[in-house]
Tab-separated table of C-alpha atoms (C1' of nucleotides) in Angstrom:
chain	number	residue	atom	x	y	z
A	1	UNK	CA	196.959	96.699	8.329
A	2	UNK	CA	195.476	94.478	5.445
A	3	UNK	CA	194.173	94.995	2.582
A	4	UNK	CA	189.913	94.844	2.768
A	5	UNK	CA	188.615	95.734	-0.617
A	6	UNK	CA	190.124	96.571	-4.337
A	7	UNK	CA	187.877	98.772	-6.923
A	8	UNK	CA	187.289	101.021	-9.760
A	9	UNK	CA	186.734	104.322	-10.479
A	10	UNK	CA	184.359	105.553	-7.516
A	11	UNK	CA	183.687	108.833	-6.731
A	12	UNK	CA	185.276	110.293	-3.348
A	13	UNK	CA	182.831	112.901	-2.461
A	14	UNK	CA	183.687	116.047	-0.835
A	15	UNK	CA	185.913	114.552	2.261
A	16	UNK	CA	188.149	113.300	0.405
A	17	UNK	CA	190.759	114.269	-2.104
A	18	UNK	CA	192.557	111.016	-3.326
A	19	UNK	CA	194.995	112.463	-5.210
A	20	UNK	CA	197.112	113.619	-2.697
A	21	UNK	CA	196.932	110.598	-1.375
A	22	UNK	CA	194.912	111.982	1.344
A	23	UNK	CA	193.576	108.720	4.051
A	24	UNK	CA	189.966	109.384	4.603
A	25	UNK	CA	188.128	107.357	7.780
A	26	UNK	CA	184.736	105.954	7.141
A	27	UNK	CA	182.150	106.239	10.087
A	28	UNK	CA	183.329	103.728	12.810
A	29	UNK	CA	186.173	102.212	10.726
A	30	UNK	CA	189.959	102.987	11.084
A	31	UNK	CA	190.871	102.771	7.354
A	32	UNK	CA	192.869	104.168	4.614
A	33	UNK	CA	191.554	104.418	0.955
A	34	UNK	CA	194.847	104.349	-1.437
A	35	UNK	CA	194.433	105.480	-5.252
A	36	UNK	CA	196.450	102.915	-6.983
A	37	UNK	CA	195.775	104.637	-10.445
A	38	UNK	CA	193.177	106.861	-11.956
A	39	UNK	CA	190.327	104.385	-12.010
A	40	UNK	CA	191.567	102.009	-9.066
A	41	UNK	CA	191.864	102.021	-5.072
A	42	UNK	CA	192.157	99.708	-2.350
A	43	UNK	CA	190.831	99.805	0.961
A	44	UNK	CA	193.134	98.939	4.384
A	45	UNK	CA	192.093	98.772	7.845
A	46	UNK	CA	192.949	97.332	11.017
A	47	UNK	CA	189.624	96.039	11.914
A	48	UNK	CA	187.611	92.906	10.562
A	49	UNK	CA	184.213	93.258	10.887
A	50	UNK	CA	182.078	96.454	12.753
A	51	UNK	CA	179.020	95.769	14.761
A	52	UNK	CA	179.468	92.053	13.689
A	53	UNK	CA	179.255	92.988	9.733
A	54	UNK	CA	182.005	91.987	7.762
A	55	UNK	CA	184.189	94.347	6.501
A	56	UNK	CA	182.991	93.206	2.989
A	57	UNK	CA	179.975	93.805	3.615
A	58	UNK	CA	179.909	97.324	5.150
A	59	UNK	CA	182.112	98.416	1.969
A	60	UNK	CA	179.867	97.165	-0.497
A	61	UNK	CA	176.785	98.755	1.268
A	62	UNK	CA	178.684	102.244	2.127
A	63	UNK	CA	179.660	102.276	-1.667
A	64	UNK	CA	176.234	101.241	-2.635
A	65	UNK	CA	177.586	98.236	-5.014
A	66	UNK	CA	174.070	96.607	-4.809
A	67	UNK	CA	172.917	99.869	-7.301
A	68	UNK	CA	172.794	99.080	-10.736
A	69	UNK	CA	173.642	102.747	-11.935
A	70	UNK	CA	172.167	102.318	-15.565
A	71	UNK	CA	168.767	101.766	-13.668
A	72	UNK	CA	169.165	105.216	-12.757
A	73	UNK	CA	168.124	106.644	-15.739
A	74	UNK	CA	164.801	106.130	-17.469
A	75	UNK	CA	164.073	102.886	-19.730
A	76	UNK	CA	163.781	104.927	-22.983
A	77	UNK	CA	166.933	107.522	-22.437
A	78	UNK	CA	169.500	105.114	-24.000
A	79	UNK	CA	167.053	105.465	-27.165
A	80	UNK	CA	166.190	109.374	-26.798
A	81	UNK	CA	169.682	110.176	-25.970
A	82	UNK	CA	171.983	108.119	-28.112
A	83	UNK	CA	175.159	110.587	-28.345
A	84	UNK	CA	174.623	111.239	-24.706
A	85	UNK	CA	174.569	107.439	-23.301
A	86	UNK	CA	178.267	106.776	-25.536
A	87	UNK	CA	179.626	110.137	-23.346
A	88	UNK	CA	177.843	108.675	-20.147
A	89	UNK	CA	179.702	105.156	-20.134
A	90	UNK	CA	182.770	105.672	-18.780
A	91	UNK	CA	180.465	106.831	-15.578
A	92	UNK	CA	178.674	104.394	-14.577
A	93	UNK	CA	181.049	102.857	-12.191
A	94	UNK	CA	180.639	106.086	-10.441
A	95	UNK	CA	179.248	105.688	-6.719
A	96	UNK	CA	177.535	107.802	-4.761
A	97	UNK	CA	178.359	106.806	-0.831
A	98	UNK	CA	176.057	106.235	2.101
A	99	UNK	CA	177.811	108.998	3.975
A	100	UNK	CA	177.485	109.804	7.330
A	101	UNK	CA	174.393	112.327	8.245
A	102	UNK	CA	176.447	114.837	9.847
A	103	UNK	CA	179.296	115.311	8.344
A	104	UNK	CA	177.076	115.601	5.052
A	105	UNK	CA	175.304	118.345	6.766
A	106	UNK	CA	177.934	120.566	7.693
A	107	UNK	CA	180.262	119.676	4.412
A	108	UNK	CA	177.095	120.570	1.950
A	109	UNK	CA	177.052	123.771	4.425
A	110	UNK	CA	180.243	124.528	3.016
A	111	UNK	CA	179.495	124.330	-0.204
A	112	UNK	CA	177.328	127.600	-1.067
A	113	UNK	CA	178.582	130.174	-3.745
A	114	UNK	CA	181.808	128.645	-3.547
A	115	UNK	CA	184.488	126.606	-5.896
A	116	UNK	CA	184.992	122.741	-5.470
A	117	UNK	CA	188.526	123.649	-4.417
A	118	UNK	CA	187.442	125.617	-1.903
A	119	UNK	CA	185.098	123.411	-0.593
A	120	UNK	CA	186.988	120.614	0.468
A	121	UNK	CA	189.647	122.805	1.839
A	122	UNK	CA	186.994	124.184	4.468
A	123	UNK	CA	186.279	120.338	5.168
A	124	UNK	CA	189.682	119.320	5.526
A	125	UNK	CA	190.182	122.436	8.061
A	126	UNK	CA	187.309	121.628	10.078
A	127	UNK	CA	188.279	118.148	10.345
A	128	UNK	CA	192.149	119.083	11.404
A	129	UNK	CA	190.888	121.668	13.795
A	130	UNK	CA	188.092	119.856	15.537
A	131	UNK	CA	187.966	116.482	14.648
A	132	UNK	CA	189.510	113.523	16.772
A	133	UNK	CA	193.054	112.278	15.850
A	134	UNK	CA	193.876	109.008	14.571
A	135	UNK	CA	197.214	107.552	13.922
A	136	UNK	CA	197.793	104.554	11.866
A	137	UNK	CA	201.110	103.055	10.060
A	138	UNK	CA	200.547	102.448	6.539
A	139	UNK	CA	203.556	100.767	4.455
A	140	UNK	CA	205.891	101.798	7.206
A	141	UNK	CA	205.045	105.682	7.764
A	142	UNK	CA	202.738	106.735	10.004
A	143	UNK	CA	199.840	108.801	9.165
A	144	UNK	CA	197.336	111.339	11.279
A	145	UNK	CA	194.062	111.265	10.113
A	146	UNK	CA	191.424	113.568	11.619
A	147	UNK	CA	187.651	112.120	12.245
A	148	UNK	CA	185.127	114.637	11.571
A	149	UNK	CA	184.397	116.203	14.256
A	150	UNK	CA	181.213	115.461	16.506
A	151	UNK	CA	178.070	117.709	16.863
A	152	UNK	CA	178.985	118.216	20.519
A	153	UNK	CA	182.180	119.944	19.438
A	154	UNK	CA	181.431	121.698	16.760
A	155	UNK	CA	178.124	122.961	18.894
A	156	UNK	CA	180.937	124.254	21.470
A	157	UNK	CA	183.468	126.196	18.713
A	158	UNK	CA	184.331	129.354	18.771
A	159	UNK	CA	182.836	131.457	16.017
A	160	UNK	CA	185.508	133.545	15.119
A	161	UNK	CA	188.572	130.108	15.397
A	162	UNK	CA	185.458	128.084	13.393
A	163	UNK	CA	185.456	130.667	10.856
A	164	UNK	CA	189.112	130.278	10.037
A	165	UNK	CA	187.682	126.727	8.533
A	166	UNK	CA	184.802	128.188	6.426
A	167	UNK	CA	186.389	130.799	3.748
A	168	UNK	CA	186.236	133.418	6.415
A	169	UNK	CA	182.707	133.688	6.367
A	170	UNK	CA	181.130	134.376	9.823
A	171	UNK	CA	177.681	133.858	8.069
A	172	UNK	CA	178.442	130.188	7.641
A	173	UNK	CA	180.424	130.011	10.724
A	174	UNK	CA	177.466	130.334	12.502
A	175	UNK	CA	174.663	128.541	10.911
A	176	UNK	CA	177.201	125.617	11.020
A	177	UNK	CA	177.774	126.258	14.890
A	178	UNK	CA	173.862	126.449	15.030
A	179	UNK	CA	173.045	123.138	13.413
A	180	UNK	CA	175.566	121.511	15.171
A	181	UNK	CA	173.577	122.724	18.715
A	182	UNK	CA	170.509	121.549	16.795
A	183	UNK	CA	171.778	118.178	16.639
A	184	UNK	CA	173.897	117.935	19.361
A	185	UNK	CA	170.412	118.998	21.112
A	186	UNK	CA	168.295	116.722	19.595
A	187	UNK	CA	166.313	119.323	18.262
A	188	UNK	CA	167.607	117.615	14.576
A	189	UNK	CA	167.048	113.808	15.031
A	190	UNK	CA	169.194	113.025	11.922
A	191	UNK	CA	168.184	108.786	12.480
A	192	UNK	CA	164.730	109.533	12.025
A	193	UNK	CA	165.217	111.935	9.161
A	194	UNK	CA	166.853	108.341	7.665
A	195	UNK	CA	163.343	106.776	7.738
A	196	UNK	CA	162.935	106.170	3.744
A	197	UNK	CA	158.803	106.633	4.502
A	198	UNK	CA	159.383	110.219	4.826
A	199	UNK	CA	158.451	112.047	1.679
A	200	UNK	CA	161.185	113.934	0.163
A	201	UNK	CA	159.175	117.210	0.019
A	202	UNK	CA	158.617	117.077	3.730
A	203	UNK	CA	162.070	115.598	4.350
A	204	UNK	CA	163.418	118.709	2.971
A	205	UNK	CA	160.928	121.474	4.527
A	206	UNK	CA	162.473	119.831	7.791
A	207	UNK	CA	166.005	120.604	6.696
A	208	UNK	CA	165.485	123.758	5.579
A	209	UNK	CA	164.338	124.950	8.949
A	210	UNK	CA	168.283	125.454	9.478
A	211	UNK	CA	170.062	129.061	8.480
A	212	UNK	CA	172.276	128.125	5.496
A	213	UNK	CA	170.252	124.924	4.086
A	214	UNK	CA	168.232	126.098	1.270
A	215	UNK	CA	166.466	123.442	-1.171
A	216	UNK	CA	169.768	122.379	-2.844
A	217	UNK	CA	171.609	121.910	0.059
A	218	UNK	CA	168.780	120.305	1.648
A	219	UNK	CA	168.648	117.557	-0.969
A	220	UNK	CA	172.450	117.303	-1.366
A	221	UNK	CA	172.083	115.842	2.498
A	222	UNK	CA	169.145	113.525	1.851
A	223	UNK	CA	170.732	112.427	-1.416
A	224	UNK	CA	174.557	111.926	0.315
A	225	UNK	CA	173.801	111.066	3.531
A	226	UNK	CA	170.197	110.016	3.696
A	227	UNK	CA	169.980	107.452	1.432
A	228	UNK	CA	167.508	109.296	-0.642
A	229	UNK	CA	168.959	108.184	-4.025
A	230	UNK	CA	165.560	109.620	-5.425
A	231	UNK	CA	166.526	113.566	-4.079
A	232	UNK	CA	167.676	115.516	-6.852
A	233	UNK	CA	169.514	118.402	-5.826
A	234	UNK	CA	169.589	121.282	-8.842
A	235	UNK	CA	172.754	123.614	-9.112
A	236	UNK	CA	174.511	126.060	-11.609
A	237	UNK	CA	175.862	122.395	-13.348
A	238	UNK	CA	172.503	120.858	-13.320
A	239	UNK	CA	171.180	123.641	-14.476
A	240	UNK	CA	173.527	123.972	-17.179
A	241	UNK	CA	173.653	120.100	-18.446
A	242	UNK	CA	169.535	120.445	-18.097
A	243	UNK	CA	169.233	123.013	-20.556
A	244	UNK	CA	172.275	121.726	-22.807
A	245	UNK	CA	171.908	118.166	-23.434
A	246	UNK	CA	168.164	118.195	-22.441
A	247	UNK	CA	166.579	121.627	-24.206
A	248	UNK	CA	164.978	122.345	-20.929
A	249	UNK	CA	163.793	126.110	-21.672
A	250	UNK	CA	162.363	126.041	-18.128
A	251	UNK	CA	166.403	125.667	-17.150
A	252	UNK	CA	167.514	128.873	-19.122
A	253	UNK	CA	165.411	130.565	-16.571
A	254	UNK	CA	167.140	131.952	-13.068
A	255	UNK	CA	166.699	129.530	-10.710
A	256	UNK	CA	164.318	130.438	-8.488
A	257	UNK	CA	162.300	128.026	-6.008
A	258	UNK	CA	159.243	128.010	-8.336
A	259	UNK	CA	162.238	127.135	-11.217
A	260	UNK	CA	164.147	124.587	-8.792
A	261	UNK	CA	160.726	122.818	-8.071
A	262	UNK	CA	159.829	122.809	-11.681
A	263	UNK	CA	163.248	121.214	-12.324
A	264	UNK	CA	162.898	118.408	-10.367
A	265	UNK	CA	159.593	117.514	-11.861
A	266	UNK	CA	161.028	117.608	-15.333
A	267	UNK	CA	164.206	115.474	-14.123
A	268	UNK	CA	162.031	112.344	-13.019
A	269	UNK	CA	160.682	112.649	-16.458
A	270	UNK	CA	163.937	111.716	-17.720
A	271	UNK	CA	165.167	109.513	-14.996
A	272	UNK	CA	164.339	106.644	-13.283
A	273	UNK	CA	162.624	109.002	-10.122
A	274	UNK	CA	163.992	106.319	-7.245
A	275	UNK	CA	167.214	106.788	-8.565
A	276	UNK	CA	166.730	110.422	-9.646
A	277	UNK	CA	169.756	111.800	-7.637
A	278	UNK	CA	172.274	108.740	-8.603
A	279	UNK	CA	171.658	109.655	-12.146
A	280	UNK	CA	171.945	113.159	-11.698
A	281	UNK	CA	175.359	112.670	-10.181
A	282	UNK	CA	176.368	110.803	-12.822
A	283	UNK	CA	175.228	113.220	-15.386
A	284	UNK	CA	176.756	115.979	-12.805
A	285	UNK	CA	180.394	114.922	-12.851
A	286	UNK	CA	179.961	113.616	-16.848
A	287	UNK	CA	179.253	117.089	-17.519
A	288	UNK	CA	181.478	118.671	-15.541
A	289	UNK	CA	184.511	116.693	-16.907
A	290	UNK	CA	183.528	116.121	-20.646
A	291	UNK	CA	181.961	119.448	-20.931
A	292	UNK	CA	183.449	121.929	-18.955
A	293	UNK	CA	186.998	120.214	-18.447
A	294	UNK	CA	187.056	120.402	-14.781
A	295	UNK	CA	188.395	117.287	-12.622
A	296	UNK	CA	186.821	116.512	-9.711
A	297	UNK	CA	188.054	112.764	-8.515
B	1	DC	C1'	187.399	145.119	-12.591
B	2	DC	C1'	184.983	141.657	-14.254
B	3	DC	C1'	182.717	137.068	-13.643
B	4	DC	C1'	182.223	132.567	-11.670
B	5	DA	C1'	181.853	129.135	-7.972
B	6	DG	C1'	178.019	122.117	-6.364
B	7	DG	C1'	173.112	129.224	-2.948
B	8	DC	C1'	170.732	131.461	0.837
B	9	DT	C1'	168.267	135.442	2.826
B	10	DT	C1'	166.012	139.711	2.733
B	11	DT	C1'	163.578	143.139	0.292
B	12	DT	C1'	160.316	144.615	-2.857
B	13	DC	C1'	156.441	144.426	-5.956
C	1	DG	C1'	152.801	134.902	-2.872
C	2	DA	C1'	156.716	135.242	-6.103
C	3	DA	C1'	160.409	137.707	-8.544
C	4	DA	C1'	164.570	140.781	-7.769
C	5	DA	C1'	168.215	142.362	-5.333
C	6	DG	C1'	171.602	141.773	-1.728
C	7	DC	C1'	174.968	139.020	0.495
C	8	DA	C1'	179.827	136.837	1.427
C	9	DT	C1'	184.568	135.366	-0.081
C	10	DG	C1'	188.447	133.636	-2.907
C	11	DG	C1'	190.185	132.620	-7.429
C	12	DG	C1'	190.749	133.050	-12.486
DNA sequence: CCCCAGGCTTTTC
DNA sequence: GAAAAGCATGGG
């Protein structure tokens, strides 16, 4: 086990819950991410290199390091926005991750209606019950850690045991047993919805052809686990931070589709609209934390 | 018992 | 078509 990469303050999305010290395994690589402090990690693993990149170099690409985050936002917001850029700084080491397309899929499933908490307990569950186990020694204990599980197995789960991992809701259950047939069936060809030609609006009319993945959802895969740093997914937070710091009156409305699609439009007005869904992210978790005193990483 | 939580689906106008 | 109501579940 050796030490691979050292950094600050990133952002563990939804699979992960550093604070607990809880090992995570990124796509293809046995490793552990430790939280030496608040605003630091390091990564270990037992490999060198995957598919003859070096481990270097698949870290700095997973965590996006080539993004320069303040890009995300528009050229005039530091001006508009003075107040709001100070509050904003401490986030722009933030990261969004180039996650892997399936396991984005079925943990943004997870996360309808529902609190943060809960969400990443449903993940964890789904990855203890179905995914593959791993066992590494780390500073002289040895750990389990739990891949997420594959579309094939998931395709195969029982409803009823599956919905012990999603709040108990049979709903979910099965649209998450459904898109995992979908993919597992090729019916979903998740590589080609990774083609960065596709337009976002038909990128997510595609996605939302599966029970359970409405526009929001929809976008939270193309933004997490497509690559599509320009999809802004809109929820109750980006709603609220929209018409807060922003005096959007079109986000005091209930957010319908017509409101959602209106939403976006007005975001990229703000924004830098490549980089649409990295800022938003930022803003998300600014908002969340300085605003609304949750803690999310 | 109320409302909220990183919405989606069905019904109704 | 688009707005309104219904839905599902745990936690504060």
């Amino acid at each position: 086990m050796q030490t691979l990469f050292s950094g600050q303050t990133f952002l563990w999305e939804i699979h992960g819950n550093v604070k607990q010290f809880y090992s995570a395994i990124i796509k293809s690589i046995p490793c552990i991410i430790n939280e030496i402090s608040e605003n630091e990690f390091i990564i270990h693993s037992t490999k060198n290199s995957v598919d003859g990149v070096t481990i270097p170099d698949f870290i700095s690409r997973y965590f996006t390091l080539d993004i320069d985050t303040k890009l995300a936002f528009s050229e005039d917001f530091s001006r508009l926005y003075p107040e709001l850029w100070q509050l904003l700084a401490p986030y722009f080491s933030l990261r969004i991750m180039r996650q892997d397309p399936f396991e984005t899929m079925i943990s943004f499933m997870c996360a309808q209606g529902i609190g943060m908490h809960l969400i990443r307990k449903q993940v964890t569950m789904l990855r203890q019950t179905y995914g593959e186990n791993v066992s590494v020694s780390f500073l002289g204990n040895k750990i389990v850690l739990h891949h997420f599980p594959s579309p094939e197995k998931l395709a195969a789960a029982d409803p009823a045991l599956l919905s012990r991992c999603t709040n108990n809701n049979r709903i979910r259950a099965r649209n998450i047993i459904l898109a995992a047939r979908s993919v597992a069936e090729g019916r979903v060809d998740l590589d080609a919805l990774c083609n960065p030609a596709l337009p976002l609006s038909e990128l997510r009319s595609i996605l939302c052809r599966n029970g359970g993945i409405g526009y929001k959802i929809a976008d939270c895969i193309a933004l997490f686990g497509l690559g599509r740093f320009d999809a802004f997914p809109i929820d109750t937070h980006v709603k609220q931070y929209l018409a807060e710091w922003f005096n959007s009156t079109t986000a005091r409305r209930s957010l319908s589709q017509a409101t959602y699609l209106a939403l976006d439009r007005e975001a990229r007005t703000l924004l830098n609209p490549d980089l649409a869904g990295y800022a938003g992210h930022i803003l998300f978790h600014c908002w969340r934390r300085e605003v609304k005193g949750l803690r999310t990483f």
